[in-house]
C-alpha positions as YAML, in Angstrom:
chain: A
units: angstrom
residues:
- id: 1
  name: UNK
  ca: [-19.59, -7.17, -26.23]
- id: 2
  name: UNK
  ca: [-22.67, -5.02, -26.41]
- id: 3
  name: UNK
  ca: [-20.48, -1.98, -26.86]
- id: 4
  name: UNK
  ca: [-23.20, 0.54, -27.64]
- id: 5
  name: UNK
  ca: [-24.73, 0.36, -23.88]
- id: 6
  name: UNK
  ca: [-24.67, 3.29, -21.79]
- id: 7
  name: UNK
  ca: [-23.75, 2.16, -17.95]
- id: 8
  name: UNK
  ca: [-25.30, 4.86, -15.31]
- id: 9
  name: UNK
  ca: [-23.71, 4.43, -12.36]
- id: 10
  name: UNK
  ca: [-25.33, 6.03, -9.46]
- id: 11
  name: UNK
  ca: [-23.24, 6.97, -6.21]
- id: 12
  name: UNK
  ca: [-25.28, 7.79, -3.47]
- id: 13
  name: UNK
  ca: [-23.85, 9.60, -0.61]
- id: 14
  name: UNK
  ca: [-24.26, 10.40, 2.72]
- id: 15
  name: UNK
  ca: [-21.78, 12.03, 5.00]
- id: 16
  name: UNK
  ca: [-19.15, 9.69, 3.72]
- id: 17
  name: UNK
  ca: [-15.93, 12.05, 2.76]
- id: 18
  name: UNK
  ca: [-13.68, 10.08, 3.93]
- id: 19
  name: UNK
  ca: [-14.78, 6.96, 1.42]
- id: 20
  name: UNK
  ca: [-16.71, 9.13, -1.51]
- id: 21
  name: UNK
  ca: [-13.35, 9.98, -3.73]
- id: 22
  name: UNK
  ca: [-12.67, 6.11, -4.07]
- id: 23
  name: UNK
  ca: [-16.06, 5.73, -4.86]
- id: 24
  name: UNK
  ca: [-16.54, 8.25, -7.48]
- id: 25
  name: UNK
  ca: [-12.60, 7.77, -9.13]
- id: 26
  name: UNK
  ca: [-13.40, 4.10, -9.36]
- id: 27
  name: UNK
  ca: [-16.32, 5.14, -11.19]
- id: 28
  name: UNK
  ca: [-14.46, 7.64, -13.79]
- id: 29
  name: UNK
  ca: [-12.07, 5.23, -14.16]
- id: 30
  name: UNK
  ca: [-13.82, 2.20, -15.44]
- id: 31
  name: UNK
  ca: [-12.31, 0.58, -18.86]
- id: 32
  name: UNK
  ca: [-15.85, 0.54, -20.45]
- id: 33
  name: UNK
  ca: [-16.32, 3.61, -21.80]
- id: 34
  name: UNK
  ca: [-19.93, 4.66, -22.24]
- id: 35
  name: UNK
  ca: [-20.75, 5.57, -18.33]
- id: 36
  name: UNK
  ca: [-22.82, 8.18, -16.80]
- id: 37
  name: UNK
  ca: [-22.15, 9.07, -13.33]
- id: 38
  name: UNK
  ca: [-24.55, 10.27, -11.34]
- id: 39
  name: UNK
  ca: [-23.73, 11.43, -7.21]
- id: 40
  name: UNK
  ca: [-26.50, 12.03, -4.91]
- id: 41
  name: UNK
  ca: [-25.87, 13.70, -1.49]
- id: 42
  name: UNK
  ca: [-28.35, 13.19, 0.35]
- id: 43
  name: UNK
  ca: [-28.32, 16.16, 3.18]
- id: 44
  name: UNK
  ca: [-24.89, 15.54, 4.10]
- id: 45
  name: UNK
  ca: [-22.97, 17.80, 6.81]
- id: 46
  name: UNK
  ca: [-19.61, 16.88, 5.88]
- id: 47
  name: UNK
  ca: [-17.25, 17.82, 3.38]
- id: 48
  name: UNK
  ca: [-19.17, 15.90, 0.87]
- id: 49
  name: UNK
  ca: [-20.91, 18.33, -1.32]
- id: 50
  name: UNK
  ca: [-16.71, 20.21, -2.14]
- id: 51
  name: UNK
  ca: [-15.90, 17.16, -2.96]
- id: 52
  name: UNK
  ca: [-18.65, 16.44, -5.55]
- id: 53
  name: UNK
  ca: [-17.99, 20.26, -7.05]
- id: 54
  name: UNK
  ca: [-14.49, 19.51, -7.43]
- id: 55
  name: UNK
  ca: [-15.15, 16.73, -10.29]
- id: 56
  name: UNK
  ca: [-17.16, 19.34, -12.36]
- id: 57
  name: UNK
  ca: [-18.64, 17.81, -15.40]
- id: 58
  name: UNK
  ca: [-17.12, 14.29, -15.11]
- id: 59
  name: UNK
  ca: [-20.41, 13.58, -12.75]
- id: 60
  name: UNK
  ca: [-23.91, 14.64, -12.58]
- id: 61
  name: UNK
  ca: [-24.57, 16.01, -9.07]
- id: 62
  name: UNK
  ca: [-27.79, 15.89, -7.17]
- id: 63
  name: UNK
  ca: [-28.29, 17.84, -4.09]
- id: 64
  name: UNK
  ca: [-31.02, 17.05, -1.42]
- id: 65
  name: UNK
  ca: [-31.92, 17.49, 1.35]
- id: 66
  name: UNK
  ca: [-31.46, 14.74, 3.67]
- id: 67
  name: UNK
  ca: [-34.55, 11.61, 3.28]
- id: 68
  name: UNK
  ca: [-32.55, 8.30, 3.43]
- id: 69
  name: UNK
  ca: [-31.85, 5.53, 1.16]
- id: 70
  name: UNK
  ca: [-34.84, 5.58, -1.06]
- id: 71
  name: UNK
  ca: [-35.21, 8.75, -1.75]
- id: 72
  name: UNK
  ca: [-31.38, 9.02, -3.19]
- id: 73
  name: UNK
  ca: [-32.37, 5.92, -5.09]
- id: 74
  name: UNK
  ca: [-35.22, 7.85, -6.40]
- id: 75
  name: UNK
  ca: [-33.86, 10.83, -7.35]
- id: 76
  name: UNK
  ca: [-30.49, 9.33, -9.26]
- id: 77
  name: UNK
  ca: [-32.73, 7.00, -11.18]
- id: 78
  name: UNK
  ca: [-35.01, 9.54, -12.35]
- id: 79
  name: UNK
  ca: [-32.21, 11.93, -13.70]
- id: 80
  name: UNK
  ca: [-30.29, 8.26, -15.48]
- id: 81
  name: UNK
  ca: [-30.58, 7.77, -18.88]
- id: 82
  name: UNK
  ca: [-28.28, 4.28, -18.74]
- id: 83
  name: UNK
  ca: [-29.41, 0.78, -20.33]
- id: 84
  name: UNK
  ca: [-28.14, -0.93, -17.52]
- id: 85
  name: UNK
  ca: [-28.17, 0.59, -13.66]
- id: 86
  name: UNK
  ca: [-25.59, 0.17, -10.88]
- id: 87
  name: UNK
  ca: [-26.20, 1.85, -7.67]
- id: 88
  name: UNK
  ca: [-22.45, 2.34, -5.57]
- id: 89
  name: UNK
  ca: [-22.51, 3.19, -1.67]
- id: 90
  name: UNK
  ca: [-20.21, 5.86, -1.25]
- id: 91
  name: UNK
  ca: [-18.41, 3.25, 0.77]
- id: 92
  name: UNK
  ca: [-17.49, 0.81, -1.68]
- id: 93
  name: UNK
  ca: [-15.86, 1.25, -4.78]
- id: 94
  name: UNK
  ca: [-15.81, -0.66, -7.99]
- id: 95
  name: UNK
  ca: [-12.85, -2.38, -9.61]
- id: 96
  name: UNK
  ca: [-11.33, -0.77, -13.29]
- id: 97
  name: UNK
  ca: [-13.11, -4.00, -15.06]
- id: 98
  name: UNK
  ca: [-16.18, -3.93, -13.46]
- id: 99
  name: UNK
  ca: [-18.84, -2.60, -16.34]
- id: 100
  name: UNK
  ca: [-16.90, -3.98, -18.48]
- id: 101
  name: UNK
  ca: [-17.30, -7.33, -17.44]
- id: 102
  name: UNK
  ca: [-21.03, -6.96, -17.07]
- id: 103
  name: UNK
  ca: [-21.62, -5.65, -20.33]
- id: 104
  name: UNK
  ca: [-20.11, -8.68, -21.84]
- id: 105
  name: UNK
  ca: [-22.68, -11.43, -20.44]
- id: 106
  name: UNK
  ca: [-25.83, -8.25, -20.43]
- id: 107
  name: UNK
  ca: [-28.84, -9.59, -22.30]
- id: 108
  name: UNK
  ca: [-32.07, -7.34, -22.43]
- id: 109
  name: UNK
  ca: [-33.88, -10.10, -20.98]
- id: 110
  name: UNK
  ca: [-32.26, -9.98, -17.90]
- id: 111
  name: UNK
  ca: [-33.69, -8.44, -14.61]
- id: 112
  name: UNK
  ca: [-30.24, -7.77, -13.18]
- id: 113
  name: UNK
  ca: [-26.54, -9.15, -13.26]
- id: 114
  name: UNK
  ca: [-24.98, -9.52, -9.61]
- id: 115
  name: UNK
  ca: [-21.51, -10.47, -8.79]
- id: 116
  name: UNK
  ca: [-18.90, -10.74, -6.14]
- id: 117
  name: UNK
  ca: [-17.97, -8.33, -3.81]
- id: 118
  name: UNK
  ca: [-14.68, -8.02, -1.98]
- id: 119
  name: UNK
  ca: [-14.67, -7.05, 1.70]
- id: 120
  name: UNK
  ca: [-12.86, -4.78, 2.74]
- id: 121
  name: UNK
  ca: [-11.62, -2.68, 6.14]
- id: 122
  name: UNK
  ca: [-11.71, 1.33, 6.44]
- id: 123
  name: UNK
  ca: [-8.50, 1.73, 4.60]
- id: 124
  name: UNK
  ca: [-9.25, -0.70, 2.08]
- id: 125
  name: UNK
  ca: [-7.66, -3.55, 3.11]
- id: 126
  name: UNK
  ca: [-8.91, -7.12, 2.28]
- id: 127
  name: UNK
  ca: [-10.34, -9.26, 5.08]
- id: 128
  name: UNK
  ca: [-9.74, -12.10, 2.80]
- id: 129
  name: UNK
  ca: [-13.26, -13.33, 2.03]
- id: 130
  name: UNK
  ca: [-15.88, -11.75, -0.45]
- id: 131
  name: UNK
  ca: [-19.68, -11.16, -0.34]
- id: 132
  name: UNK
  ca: [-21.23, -12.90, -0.06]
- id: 133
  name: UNK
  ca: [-19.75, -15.11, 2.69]
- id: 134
  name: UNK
  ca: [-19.05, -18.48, 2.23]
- id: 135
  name: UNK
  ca: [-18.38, -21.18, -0.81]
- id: 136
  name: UNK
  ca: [-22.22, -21.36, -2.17]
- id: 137
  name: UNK
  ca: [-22.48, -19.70, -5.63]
- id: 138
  name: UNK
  ca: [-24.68, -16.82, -6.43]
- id: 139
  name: UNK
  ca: [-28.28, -17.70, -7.43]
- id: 140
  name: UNK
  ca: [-28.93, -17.62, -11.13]
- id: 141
  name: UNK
  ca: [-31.27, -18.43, -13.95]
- id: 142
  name: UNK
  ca: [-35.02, -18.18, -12.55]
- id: 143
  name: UNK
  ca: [-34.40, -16.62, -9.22]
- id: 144
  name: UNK
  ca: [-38.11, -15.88, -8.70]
- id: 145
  name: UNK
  ca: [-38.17, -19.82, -8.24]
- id: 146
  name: UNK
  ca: [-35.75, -19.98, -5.74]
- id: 147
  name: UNK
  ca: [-37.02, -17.00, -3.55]
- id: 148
  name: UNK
  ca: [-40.56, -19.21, -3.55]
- id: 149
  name: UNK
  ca: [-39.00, -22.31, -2.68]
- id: 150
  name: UNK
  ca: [-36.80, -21.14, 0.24]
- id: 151
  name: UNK
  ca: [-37.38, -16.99, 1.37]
- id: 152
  name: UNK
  ca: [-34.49, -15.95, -0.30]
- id: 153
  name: UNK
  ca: [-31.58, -16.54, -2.38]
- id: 154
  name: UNK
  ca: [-27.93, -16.22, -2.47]
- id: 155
  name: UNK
  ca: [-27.53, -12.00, -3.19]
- id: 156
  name: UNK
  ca: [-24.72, -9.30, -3.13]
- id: 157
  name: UNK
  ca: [-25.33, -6.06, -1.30]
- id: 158
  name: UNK
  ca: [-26.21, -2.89, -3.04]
- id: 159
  name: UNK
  ca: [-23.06, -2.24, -5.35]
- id: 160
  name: UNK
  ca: [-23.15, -5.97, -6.37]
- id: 161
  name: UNK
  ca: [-25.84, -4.90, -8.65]
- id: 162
  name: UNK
  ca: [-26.25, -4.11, -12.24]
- id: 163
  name: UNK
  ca: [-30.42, -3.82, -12.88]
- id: 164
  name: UNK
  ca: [-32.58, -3.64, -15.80]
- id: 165
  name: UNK
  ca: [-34.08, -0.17, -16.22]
- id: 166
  name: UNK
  ca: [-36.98, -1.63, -18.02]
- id: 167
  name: UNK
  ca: [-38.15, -3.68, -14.69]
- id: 168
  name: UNK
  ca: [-36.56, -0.74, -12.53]
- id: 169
  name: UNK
  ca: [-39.74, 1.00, -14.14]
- id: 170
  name: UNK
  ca: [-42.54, -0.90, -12.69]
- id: 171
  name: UNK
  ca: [-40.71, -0.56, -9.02]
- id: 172
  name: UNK
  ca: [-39.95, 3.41, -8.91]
- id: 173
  name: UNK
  ca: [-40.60, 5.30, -6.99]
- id: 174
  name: UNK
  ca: [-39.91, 3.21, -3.78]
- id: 175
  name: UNK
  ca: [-42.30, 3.85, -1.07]
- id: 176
  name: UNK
  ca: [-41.02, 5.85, 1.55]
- id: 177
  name: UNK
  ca: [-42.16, 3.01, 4.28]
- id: 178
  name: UNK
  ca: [-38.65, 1.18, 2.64]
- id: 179
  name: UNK
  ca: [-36.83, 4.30, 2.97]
- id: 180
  name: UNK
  ca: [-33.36, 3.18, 4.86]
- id: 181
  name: UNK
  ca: [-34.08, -0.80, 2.93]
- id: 182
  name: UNK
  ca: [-34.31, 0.27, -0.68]
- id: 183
  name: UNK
  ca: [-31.28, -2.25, -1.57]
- id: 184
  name: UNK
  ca: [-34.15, -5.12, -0.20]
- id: 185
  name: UNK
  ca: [-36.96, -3.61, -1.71]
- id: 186
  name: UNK
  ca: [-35.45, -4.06, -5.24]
- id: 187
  name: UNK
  ca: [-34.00, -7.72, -4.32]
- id: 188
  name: UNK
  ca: [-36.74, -9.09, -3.13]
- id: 189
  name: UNK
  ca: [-38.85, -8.13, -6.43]
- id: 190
  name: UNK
  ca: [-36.56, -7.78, -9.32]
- id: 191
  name: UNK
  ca: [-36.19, -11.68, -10.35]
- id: 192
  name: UNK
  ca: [-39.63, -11.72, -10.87]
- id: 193
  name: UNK
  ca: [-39.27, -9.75, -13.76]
- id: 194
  name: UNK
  ca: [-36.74, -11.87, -15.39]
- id: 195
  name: UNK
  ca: [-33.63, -14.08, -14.97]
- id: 196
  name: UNK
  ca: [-31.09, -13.38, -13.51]
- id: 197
  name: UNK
  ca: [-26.77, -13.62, -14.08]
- id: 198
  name: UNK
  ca: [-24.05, -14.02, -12.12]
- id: 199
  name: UNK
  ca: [-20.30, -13.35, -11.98]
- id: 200
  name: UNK
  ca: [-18.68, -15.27, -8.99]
- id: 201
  name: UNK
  ca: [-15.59, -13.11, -9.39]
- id: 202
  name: UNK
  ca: [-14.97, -9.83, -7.47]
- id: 203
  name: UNK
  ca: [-15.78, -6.98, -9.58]
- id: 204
  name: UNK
  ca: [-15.98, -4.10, -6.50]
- id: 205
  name: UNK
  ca: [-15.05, -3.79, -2.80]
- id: 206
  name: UNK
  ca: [-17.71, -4.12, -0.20]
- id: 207
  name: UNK
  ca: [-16.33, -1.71, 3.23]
- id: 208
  name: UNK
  ca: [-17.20, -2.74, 6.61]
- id: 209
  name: UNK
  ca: [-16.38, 0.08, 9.34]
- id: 210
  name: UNK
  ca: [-17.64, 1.27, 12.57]
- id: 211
  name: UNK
  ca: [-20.47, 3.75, 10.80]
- id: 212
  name: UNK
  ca: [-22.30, 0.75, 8.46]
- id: 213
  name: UNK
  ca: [-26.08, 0.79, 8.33]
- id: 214
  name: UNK
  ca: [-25.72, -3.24, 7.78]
- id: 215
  name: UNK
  ca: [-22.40, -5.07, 7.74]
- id: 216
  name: UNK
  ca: [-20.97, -6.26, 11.05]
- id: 217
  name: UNK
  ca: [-17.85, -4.93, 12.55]
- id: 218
  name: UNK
  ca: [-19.04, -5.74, 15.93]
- id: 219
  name: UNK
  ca: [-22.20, -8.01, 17.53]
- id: 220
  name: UNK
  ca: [-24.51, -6.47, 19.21]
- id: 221
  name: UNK
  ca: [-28.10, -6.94, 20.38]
- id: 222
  name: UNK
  ca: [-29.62, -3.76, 18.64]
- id: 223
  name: UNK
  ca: [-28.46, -5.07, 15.28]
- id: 224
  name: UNK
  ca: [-29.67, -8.12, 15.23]
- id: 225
  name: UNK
  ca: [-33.11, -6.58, 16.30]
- id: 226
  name: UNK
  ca: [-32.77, -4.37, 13.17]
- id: 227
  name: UNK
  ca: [-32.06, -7.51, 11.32]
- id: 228
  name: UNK
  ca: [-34.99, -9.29, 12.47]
- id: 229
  name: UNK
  ca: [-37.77, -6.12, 11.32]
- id: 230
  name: UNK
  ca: [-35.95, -6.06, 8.46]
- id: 231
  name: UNK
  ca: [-36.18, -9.40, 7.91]
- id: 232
  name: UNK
  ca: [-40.24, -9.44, 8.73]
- id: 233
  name: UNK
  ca: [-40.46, -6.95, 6.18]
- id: 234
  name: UNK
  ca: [-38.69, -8.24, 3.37]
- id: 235
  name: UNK
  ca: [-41.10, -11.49, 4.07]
- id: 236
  name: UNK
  ca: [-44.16, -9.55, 3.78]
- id: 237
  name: UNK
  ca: [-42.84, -7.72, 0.47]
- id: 238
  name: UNK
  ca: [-42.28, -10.94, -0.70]
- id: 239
  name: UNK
  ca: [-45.54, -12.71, 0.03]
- id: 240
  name: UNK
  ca: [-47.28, -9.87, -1.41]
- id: 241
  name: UNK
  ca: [-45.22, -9.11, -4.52]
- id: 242
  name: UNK
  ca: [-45.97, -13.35, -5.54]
- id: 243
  name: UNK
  ca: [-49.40, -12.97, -4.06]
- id: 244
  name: UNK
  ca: [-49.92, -9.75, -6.68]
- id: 245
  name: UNK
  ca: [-48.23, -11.60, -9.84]
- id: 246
  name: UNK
  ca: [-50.47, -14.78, -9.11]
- id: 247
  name: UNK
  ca: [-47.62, -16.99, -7.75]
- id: 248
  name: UNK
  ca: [-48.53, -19.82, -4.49]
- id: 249
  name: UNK
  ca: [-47.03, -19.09, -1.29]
- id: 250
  name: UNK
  ca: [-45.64, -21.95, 0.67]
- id: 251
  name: UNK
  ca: [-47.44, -22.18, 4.35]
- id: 252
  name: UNK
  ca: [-44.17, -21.83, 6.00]
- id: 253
  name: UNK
  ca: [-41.65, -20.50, 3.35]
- id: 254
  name: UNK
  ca: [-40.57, -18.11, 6.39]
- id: 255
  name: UNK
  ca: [-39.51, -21.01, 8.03]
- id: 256
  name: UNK
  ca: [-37.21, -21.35, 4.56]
- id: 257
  name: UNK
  ca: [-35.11, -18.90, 5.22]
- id: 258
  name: UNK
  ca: [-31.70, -20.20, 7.02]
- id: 259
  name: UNK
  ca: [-30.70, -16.48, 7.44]
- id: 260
  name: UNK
  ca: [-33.50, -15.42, 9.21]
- id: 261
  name: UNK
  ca: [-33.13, -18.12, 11.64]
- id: 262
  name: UNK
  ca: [-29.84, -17.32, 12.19]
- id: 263
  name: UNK
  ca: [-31.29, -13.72, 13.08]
- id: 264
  name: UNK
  ca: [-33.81, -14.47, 14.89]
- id: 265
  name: UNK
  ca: [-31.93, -16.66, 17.26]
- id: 266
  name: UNK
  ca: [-29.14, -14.59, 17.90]
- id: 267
  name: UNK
  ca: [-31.38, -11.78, 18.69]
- id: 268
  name: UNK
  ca: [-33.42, -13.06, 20.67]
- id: 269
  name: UNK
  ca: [-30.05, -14.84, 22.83]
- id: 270
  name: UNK
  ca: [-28.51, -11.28, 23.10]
- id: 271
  name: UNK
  ca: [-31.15, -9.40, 24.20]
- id: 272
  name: UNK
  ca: [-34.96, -11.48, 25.14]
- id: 273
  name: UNK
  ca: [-36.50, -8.53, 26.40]
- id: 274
  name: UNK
  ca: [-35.89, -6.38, 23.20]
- id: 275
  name: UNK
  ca: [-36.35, -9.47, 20.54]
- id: 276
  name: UNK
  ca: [-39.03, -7.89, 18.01]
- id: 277
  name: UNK
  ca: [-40.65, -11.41, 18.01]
- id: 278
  name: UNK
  ca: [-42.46, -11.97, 21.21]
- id: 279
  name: UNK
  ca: [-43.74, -15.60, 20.75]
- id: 280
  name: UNK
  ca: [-39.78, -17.14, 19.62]
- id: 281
  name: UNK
  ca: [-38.53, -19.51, 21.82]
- id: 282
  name: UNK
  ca: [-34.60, -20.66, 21.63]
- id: 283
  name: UNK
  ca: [-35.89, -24.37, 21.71]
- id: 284
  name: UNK
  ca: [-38.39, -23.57, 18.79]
- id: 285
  name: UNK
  ca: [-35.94, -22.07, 16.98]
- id: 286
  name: UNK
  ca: [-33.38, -24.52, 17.12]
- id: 287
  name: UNK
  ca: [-36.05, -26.98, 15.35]
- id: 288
  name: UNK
  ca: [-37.12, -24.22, 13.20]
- id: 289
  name: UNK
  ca: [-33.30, -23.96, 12.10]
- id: 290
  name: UNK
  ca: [-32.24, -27.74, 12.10]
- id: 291
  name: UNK
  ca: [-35.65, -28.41, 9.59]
- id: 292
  name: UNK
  ca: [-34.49, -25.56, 7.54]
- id: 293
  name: UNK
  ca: [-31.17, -27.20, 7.38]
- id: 294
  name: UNK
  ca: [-32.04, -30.95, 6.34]
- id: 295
  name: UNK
  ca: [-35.05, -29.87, 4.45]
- id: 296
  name: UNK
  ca: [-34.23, -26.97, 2.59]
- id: 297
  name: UNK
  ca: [-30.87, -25.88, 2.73]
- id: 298
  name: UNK
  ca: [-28.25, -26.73, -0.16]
- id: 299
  name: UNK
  ca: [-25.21, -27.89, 1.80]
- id: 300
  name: UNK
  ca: [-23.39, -30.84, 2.19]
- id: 301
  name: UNK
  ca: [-24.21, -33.28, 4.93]
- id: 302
  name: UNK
  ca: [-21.11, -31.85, 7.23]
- id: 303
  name: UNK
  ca: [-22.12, -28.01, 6.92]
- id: 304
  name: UNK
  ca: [-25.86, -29.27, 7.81]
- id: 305
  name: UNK
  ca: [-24.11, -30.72, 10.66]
- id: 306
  name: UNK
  ca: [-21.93, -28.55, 11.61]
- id: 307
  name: UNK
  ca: [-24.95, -25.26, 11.26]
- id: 308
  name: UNK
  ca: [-27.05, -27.85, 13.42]
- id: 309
  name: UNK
  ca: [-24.72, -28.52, 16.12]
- id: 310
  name: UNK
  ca: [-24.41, -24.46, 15.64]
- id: 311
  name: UNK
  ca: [-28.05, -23.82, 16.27]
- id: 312
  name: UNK
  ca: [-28.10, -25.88, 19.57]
- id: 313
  name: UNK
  ca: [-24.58, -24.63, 20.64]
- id: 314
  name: UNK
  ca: [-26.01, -20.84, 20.34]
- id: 315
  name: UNK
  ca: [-29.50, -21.99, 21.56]
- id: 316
  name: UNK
  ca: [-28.71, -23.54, 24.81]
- id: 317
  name: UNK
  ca: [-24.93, -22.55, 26.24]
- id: 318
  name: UNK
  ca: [-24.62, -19.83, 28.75]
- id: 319
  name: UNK
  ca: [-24.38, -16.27, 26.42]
- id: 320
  name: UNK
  ca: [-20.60, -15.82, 26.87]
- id: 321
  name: UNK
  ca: [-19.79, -19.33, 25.31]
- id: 322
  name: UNK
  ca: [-22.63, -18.64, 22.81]
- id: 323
  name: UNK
  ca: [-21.75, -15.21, 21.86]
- id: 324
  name: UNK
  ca: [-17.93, -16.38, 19.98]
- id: 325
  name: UNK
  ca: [-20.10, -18.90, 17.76]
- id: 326
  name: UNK
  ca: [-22.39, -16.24, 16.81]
- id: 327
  name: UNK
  ca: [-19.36, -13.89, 16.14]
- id: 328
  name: UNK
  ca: [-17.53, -16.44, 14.52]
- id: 329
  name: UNK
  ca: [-20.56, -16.45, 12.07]
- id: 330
  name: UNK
  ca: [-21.38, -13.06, 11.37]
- id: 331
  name: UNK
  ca: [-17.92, -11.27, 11.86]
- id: 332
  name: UNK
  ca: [-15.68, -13.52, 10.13]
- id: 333
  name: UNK
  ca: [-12.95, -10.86, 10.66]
- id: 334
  name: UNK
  ca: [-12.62, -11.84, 14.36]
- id: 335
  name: UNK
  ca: [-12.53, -15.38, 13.73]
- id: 336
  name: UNK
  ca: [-8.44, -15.95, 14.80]
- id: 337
  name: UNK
  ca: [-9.35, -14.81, 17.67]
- id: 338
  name: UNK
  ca: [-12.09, -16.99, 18.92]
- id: 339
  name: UNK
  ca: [-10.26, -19.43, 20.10]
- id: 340
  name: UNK
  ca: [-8.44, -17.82, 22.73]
- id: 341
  name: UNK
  ca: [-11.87, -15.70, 23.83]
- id: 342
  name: UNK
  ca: [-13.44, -18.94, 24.16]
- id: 343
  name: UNK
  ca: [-11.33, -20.33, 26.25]
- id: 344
  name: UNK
  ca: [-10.75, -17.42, 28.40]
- id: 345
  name: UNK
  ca: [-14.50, -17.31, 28.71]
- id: 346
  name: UNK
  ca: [-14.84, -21.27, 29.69]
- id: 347
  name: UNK
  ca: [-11.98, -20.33, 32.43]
- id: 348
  name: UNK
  ca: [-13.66, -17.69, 33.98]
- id: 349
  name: UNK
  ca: [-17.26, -19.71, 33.92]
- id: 350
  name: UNK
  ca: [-15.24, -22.89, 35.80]
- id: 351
  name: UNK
  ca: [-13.58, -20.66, 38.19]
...
């Protein structure tokens, strides 16, 4: 183990008393022991900043005033000193293990270890599956290749994360135009700064609850919208970043991308007249996603079935026998349920 390493691990906060103890303790009480914590509240109105007084020197407190995701990002990173970076939502926590666990495969090389997330309710129970969904394993080795090839690659959210200061260098500041997407801003340029490692086993707890910026406790139309710009902009970051560094861009890598189709169709199903995409069409999308799926997608022949027959199932039905596949897809938590709303909703369509 490279015990000499100093971990930073950088908690940034917004209104989030209710979650921000878990955070922080699971931070303190990590079994490596060379960390530096670092808490940045970010404006908040809550109860937040007592709670970051009462831990006294065991953290490094920032106080701002409120300017999003980015700008917490900003300032904890400037005040680090750690070889290796983590940046924790106030929402999740890590497990005891964690750092130490990444500090036993770290290489200097590396642009950034990710690793498995648990997910997790309010209270912190499990909802049985991790993040990220489903049984593909994380990308590793020369990421940069992979993002090229298909639009993206198989990530963690924010606190599944340990980065490379020495690449985190040529990316600070982030721009303020990325301010509430900062988690993107980094994924979507890190591996091309070196390769990249992965730990398929949990090493934190990934929260979903009714005040998320991203995960899904419910489907609705104005999230999938947010998806979608998000998704356009993390495209155009990525087209310029391999543009910049000399790399070929495929003609229609955004076609690539099996999660952005999945976005793109839903949103534009719940809500046409709000779709950010004017010219998207469910019937060109359906190609769009089937191609994706026999072309470029890794799964077996029944999951490219199955995600096919998905596609045209969410493309075509009426929108209350489309809307359980699309929850059954993005809010996995609902999923025993489906059956019986889909059958309820088949009754009242026949009646």
């Amino acid at each position: 183990m490279n015990d000499n390493l100093t971990v930073s691990i950088i908690i940034n906060n917004y209104n989030y008393d209710r979650f921000l103890p878990e955070a922080i303790n699971s931070a303190i009480n990590q079994t490596y022991p060379h960390t530096e914590i670092i808490v940045v509240d970010d404006g908040s109105t809550d109860n937040s900043r007592d709670i970051i007084a009462g831990y006294g020197d065991r953290i490094i407190p920032i106080f701002q005033p409120n300017s999003k995701q980015a700008a917490a990002f900003n300032s904890g990173f400037a005040k680090s000193k750690g070889d290796i970076i983590i940046f924790l939502d106030a929402d999740d926590y890590l497990f005891p293990y964690a750092v130490e666990e990444i500090v036993a495969i770290w290489k200097p090389e590396l642009s950034k270890v990710h690793y498995r997330l648990t997910v997790v309710d309010k209270i912190g129970k499990s909802l049985g599956y991790s993040s990220p969904q489903g049984s593909a394993p994380l990308s590793n080795g020369e990421v940069s290749k992979i993002l090229l090839d298909q639009g993206g690659y198989v990530s963690t959210p924010t606190s599944g994360n340990a980065l490379n200061p020495q690449v985190l260098e040529k990316l600070f500041p982030i721009p303020d135009e990325y301010k509430l997407t900062a988690d993107d801003y980094l994924s979507f340029q890190v591996p091309f700064y070196g390769d990249v490692a992965a730990i398929e086993k949990p090493l934190g707890a990934y929260r979903i609850h009714d005040t998320n910026q991203w995960a899904l406790a419910t489907v609705t139309a104005a999230r999938f919208q947010r998806f979608v710009r998000h998704d356009l902009q993390n495209f155009a970051l990525l087209t310029q970043k391999a543009k910049a560094l000399g790399y070929e861009v495929p003609t229609d890598l955004e076609q690539r991308s099996l999660g952005r189709l999945w976005s793109r169709i839903i949103s534009l199903r719940l809500d046409p007249h709000k779709h950010p995409v004017p010219s998207d069409r469910p019937l060109n999308l359906i190609y769009s996603g089937i191609r994706c799926l026999w072309k470029y997608s890794d799964f077996n022949w029944q999951k490219r079935l199955f995600y096919s027959l998905w596609f045209i199932w969410v493309g075509l039905m009426p929108l209350p026998l489309a809307e359980p596949a699309i929850t059954w897809l993005y809010a996995p938590q609902h999923r025993p349920k489906l059956v019986d709303w889909t059958v309820t909703k088949i009754r009242a369509l026949i009646a």
